[in-house]
Short mmCIF file of C-alpha atoms in Angstrom, two decimals:
data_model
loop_
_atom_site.label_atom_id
_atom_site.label_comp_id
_atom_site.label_asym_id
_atom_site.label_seq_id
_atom_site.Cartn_x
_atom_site.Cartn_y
_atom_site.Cartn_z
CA UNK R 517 0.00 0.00 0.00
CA UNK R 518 0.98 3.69 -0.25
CA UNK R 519 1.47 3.80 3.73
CA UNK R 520 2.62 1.84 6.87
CA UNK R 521 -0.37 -0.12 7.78
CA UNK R 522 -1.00 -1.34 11.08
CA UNK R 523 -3.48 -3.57 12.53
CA UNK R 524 -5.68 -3.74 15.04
CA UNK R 525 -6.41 -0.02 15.41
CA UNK R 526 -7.77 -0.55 18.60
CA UNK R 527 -6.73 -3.74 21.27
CA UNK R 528 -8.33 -3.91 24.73
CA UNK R 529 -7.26 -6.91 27.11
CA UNK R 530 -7.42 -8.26 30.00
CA UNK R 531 -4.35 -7.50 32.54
CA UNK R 532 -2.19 -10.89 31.87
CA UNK R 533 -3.37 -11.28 28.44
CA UNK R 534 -0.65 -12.20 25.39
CA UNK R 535 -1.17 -9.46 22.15
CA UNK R 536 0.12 -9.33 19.14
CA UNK R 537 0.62 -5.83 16.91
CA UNK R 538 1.01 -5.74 13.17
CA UNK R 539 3.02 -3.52 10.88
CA UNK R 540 3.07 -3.73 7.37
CA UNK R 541 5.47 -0.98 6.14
CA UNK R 542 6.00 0.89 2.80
CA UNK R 543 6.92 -1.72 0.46
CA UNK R 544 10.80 -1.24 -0.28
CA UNK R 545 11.45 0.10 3.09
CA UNK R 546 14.86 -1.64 4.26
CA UNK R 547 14.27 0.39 7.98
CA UNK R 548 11.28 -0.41 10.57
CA UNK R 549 10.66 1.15 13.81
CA UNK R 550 8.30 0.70 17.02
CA UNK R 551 7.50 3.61 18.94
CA UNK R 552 5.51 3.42 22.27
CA UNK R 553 3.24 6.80 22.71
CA UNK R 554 1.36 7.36 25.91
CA UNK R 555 -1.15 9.68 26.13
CA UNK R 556 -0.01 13.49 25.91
CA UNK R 557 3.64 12.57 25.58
CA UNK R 558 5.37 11.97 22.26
CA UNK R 559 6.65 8.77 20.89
CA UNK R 560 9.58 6.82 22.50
CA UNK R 561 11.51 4.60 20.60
CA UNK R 562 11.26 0.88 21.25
CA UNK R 563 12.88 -1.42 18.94
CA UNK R 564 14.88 -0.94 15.12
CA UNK R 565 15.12 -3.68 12.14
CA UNK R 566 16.94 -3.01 9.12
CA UNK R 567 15.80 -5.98 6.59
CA UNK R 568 15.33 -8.73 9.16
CA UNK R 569 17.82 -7.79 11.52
CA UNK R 570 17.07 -6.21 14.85
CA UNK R 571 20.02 -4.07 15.04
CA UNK R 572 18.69 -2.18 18.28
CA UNK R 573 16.10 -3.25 20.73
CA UNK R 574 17.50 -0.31 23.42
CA UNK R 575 13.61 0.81 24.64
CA UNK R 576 12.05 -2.53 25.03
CA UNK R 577 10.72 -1.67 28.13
CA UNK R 578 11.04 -5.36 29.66
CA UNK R 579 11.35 -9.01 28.31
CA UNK R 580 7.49 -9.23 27.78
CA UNK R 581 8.20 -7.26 24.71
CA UNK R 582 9.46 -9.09 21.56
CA UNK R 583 9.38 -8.03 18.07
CA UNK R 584 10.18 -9.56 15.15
CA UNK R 585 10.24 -8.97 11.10
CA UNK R 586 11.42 -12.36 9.92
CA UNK R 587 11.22 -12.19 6.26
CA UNK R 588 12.17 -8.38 6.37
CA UNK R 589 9.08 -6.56 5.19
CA UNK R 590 5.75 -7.32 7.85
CA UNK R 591 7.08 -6.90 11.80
CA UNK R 592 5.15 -7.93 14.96
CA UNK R 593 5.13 -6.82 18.00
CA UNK R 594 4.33 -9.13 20.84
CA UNK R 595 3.48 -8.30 24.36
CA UNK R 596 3.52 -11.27 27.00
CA UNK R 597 1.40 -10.83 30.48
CA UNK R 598 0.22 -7.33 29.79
CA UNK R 599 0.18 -5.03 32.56
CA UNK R 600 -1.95 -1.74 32.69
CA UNK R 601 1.40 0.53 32.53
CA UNK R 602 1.48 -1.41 28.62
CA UNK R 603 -1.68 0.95 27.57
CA UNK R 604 -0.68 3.65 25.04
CA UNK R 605 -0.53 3.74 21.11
CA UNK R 606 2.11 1.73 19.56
CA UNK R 607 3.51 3.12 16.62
CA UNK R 608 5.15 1.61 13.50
CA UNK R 609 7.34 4.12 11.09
CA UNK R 610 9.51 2.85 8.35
CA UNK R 611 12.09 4.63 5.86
CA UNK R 612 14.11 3.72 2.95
CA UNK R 613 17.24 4.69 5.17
CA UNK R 614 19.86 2.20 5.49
CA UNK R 615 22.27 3.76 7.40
CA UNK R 616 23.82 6.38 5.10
CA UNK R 617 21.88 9.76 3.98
CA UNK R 618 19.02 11.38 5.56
CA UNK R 619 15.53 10.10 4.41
CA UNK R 620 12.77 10.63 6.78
CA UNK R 621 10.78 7.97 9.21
CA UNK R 622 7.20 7.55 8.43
CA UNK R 623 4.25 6.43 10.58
CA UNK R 624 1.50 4.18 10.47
CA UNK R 625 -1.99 5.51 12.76
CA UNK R 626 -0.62 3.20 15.16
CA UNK R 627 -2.59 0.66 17.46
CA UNK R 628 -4.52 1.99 20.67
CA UNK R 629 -3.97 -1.03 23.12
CA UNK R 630 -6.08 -0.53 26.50
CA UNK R 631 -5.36 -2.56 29.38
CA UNK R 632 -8.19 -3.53 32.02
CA UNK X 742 20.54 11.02 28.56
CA UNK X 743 19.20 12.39 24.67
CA UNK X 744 16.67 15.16 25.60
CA UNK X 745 14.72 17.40 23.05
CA UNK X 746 12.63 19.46 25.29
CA UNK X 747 9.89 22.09 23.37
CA UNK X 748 8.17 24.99 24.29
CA UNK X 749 5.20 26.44 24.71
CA UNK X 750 3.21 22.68 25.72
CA UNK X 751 -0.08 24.15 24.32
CA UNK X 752 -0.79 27.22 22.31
CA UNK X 753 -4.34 28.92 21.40
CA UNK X 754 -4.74 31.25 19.23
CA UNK X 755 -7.20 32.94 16.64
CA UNK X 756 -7.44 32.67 13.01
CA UNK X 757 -5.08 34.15 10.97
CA UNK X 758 -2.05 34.71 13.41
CA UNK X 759 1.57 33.60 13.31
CA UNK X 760 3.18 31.07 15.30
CA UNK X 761 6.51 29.90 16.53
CA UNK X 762 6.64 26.48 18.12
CA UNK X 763 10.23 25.84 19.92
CA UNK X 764 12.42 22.96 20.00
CA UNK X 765 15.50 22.59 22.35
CA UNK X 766 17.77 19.51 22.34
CA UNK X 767 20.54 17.68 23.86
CA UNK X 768 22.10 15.09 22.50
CA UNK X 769 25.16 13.22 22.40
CA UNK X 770 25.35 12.52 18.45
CA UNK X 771 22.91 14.73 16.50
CA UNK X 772 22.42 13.66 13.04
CA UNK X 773 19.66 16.13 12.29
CA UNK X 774 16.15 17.06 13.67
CA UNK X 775 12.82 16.60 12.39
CA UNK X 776 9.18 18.28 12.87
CA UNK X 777 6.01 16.37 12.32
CA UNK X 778 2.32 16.80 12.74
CA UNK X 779 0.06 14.70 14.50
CA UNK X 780 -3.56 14.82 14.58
CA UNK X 781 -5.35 11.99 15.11
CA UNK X 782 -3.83 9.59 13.67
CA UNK X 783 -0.44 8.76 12.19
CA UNK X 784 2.76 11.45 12.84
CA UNK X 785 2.77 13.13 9.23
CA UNK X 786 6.42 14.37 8.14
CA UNK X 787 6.41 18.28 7.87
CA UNK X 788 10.48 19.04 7.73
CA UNK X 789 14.03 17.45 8.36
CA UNK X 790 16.84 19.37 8.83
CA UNK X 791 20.36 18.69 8.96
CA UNK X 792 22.41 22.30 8.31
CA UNK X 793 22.19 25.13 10.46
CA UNK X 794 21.18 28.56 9.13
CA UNK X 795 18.87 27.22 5.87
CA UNK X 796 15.26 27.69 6.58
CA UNK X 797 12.78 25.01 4.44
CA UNK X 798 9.63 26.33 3.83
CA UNK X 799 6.16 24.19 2.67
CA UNK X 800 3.27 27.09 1.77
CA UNK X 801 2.68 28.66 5.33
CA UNK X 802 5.11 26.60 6.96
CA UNK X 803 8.78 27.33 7.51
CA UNK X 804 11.41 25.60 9.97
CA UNK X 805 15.39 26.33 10.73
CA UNK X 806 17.97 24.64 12.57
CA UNK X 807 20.68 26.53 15.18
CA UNK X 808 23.19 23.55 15.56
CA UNK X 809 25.44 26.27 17.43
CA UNK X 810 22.54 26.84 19.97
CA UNK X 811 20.87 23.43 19.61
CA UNK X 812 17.39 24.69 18.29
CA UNK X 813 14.87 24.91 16.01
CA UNK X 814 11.72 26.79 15.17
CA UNK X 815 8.55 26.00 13.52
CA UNK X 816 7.00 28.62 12.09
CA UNK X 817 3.21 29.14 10.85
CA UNK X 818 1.82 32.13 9.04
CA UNK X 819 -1.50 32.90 8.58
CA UNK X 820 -3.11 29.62 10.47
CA UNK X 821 -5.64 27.77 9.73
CA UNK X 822 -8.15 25.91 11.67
CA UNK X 823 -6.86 22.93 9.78
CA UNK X 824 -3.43 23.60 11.51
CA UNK X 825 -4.99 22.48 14.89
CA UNK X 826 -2.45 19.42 15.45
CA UNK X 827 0.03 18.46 17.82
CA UNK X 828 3.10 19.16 16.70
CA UNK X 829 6.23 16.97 17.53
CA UNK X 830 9.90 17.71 17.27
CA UNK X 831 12.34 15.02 16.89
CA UNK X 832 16.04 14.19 16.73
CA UNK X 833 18.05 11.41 14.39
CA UNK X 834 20.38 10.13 16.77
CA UNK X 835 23.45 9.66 14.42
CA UNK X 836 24.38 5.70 14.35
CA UNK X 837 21.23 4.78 16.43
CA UNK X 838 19.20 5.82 13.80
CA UNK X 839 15.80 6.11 16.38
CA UNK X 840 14.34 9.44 17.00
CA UNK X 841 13.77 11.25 20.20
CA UNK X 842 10.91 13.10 20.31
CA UNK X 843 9.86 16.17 22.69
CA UNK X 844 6.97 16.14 24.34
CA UNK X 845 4.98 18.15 21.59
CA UNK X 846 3.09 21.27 21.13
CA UNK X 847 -0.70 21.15 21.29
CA UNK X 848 -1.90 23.80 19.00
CA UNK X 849 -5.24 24.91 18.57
CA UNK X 850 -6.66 27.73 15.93
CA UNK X 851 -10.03 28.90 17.11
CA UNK X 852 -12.08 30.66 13.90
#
């Protein structure tokens, strides 16, 4: 598609609940990005594959968080035993970048996950 | 710790007036610094910025980058109700290649 394309737009679960998060990005993009967003404060970066690779996985906030983008183009995000401190929007960007010269991240409408 | 700090946090204003929408930063390997626009949905790119002193311009929109003073401005001229948006500053950590955002300005044009 012409965008990053994320799915489910919206994800409520129960506290201790397994979820999965989908990003599809903009077809040739080599770069992929998560981005955790919590309301009224901007995005903070969670996890970075170039191709397949996760070259950076720095702002996983704990090891229920995995990600993965195993054939290089579609990427999950997985979140094991949710707790309520997981609700926010989770945000997927991709860019063409692959490590040299300056092209711009961009997002997907991201995926509201609430946590009761 | 890579900061990018922006000022003011919310800003209301009529119809037709300018704005300026700051963005500090501190970082330990700036690659360059970029503004988007968020309504509800997705972050939409706006500008990216790399060299100090050159200002990029889209219609009403204008941005430039002080690498000496480590900021930037967003200007808007003659706003629109359709400019309502948060507006997010963010900065290309140089090898890292993630982005570290400020908090964002909420903006709203009242008619």
């Amino acid at each position: 598609g012409a965008g990053v394309s994320q799915s489910p737009r919206y994800k409520v679960a129960k506290r201790g609940q397994d979820v999965a998060l989908r990003c599809d990005p903009i077809s040739g993009h080599v770069s992929l990005f998560w981005y955790q967003q919590a309301l009224g404060q901007g995005p903070e970066f969670l996890t970075y594959f170039q191709n397949e690779a996760q070259l950076d996985k720095s702002g996983l906030p704990s090891d229920r968080f995995f990600a993965e983008r195993p054939e290089g183009s579609v990427s999950t995000l997985k979140i094991q035993r949710t707790q309520q401190e997981d609700s926010a929007v989770y945000l997927c960007a991709s860019s063409i970048q692959t490590g040299v010269g300056n092209q711009p991240q961009h997002f997907g409408d991201g995926t509201r996950l609430s946590i009761l | 710790e890579d900061k990018v700090v922006q000022s003011p946090l919310s800003l209301v204003v009529h119809e037709g007036d300018t704005v300026t929408l700051n963005c500090s930063y501190e970082v330990t390997n700036f690659r360059s610094l970029l503004w988007y626009k968020q309504e509800k949905k997705a972050p939409t790119f706006l500008f990216m910025l790399t060299s100090s002193g050159i200002e990029k311009k889209s219609g009403r929109l204008s941005s430039i980058l002080d690498k000496k003073e480590l900021f930037s401005i967003l200007n808007i001229t003659a706003t629109q109700t359709g400019d309502s948006a948060i507006y997010l500053c963010a900065v290309l950590i140089q090898g890292a290649q993630k982005l570290v955002f400020g908090q964002g300005t909420r903006l709203t044009i009242n008619p």
